[in-house]
């Protein structure tokens, strides 16, 4: 009986953590969308990005948006996709701010580059990491049905 209660409590805690993680990712997605669409003043953006944990330094930035087809869109579990993509992006070795826009099926990102010359190489590595994250989250199988 105690084990069942503990398992139930653990399930609730994990569900709450997943919901909090998804809510934070949505907030980052809102920030990145507002930034891209000019609703955030350029002078305010760095401070807001720092609050969200993004500290790229003074180097150039690389904006990226991954759009998921409706077949690949994670039905209600964007936190799994976010976690998988962030783990894959860790190997790229640059600062990353990742958000989600579930209604639009988009994953906006902002990456800090060390130099302008590495833009193409980083973009290629980011694209590979995004594909790998989608696969790890199991979304590539959803589209093959």
PDB file of C-alpha atoms in Angstrom, residues 51-102:
ATOM      1  CA  UNK A  51      16.312  36.479 -17.229  1.00  0.00           C
ATOM      2  CA  UNK A  52      15.483  33.444 -19.378  1.00  0.00           C
ATOM      3  CA  UNK A  53      19.024  32.092 -18.915  1.00  0.00           C
ATOM      4  CA  UNK A  54      20.533  33.116 -22.262  1.00  0.00           C
ATOM      5  CA  UNK A  55      23.986  34.685 -22.002  1.00  0.00           C
ATOM      6  CA  UNK A  56      25.615  34.707 -25.443  1.00  0.00           C
ATOM      7  CA  UNK A  57      28.122  37.505 -24.900  1.00  0.00           C
ATOM      8  CA  UNK A  58      28.800  40.084 -27.595  1.00  0.00           C
ATOM      9  CA  UNK A  59      29.159  37.653 -30.511  1.00  0.00           C
ATOM     10  CA  UNK A  60      26.698  37.414 -33.418  1.00  0.00           C
ATOM     11  CA  UNK A  61      23.395  35.577 -32.969  1.00  0.00           C
ATOM     12  CA  UNK A  62      21.826  32.905 -35.152  1.00  0.00           C
ATOM     13  CA  UNK A  63      18.011  32.718 -35.117  1.00  0.00           C
ATOM     14  CA  UNK A  64      16.495  29.372 -36.158  1.00  0.00           C
ATOM     15  CA  UNK A  65      12.916  28.119 -36.344  1.00  0.00           C
ATOM     16  CA  UNK A  66      12.007  24.447 -36.643  1.00  0.00           C
ATOM     17  CA  UNK A  67       8.504  23.957 -37.985  1.00  0.00           C
ATOM     18  CA  UNK A  68       6.841  20.623 -37.295  1.00  0.00           C
ATOM     19  CA  UNK A  69       4.263  19.216 -39.668  1.00  0.00           C
ATOM     20  CA  UNK A  70       0.909  18.449 -38.034  1.00  0.00           C
ATOM     21  CA  UNK A  71       1.721  14.715 -38.197  1.00  0.00           C
ATOM     22  CA  UNK A  72       4.932  15.255 -36.208  1.00  0.00           C
ATOM     23  CA  UNK A  73       3.543  17.734 -33.700  1.00  0.00           C
ATOM     24  CA  UNK A  74       3.774  16.271 -30.167  1.00  0.00           C
ATOM     25  CA  UNK A  75       0.200  15.984 -28.989  1.00  0.00           C
ATOM     26  CA  UNK A  76       0.349  17.589 -25.572  1.00  0.00           C
ATOM     27  CA  UNK A  77       3.919  16.611 -24.673  1.00  0.00           C
ATOM     28  CA  UNK A  78       6.182  19.375 -25.864  1.00  0.00           C
ATOM     29  CA  UNK A  79       8.419  18.958 -22.809  1.00  0.00           C
ATOM     30  CA  UNK A  80       9.708  15.607 -24.114  1.00  0.00           C
ATOM     31  CA  UNK A  81      10.626  17.223 -27.437  1.00  0.00           C
ATOM     32  CA  UNK A  82      12.191  20.224 -25.690  1.00  0.00           C
ATOM     33  CA  UNK A  83      14.331  18.027 -23.458  1.00  0.00           C
ATOM     34  CA  UNK A  84      15.476  15.797 -26.341  1.00  0.00           C
ATOM     35  CA  UNK A  85      16.325  18.758 -28.588  1.00  0.00           C
ATOM     36  CA  UNK A  86      18.212  20.585 -25.808  1.00  0.00           C
ATOM     37  CA  UNK A  87      20.256  17.467 -25.058  1.00  0.00           C
ATOM     38  CA  UNK A  88      21.182  17.161 -28.733  1.00  0.00           C
ATOM     39  CA  UNK A  89      21.981  20.884 -29.000  1.00  0.00           C
ATOM     40  CA  UNK A  90      24.374  20.628 -26.034  1.00  0.00           C
ATOM     41  CA  UNK A  91      26.869  18.956 -28.380  1.00  0.00           C
ATOM     42  CA  UNK A  92      26.897  22.035 -30.640  1.00  0.00           C
ATOM     43  CA  UNK A  93      28.741  23.936 -27.915  1.00  0.00           C
ATOM     44  CA  UNK A  94      27.124  27.370 -28.189  1.00  0.00           C
ATOM     45  CA  UNK A  95      24.615  29.167 -25.930  1.00  0.00           C
ATOM     46  CA  UNK A  96      21.028  28.260 -26.861  1.00  0.00           C
ATOM     47  CA  UNK A  97      17.643  29.736 -25.983  1.00  0.00           C
ATOM     48  CA  UNK A  98      14.896  27.336 -27.053  1.00  0.00           C
ATOM     49  CA  UNK A  99      11.159  27.870 -26.900  1.00  0.00           C
ATOM     50  CA  UNK A 100       8.017  26.239 -28.241  1.00  0.00           C
ATOM     51  CA  UNK A 101       4.931  27.562 -29.998  1.00  0.00           C
ATOM     52  CA  UNK A 102       2.551  24.557 -29.895  1.00  0.00           C
TER      53      UNK A 102
END
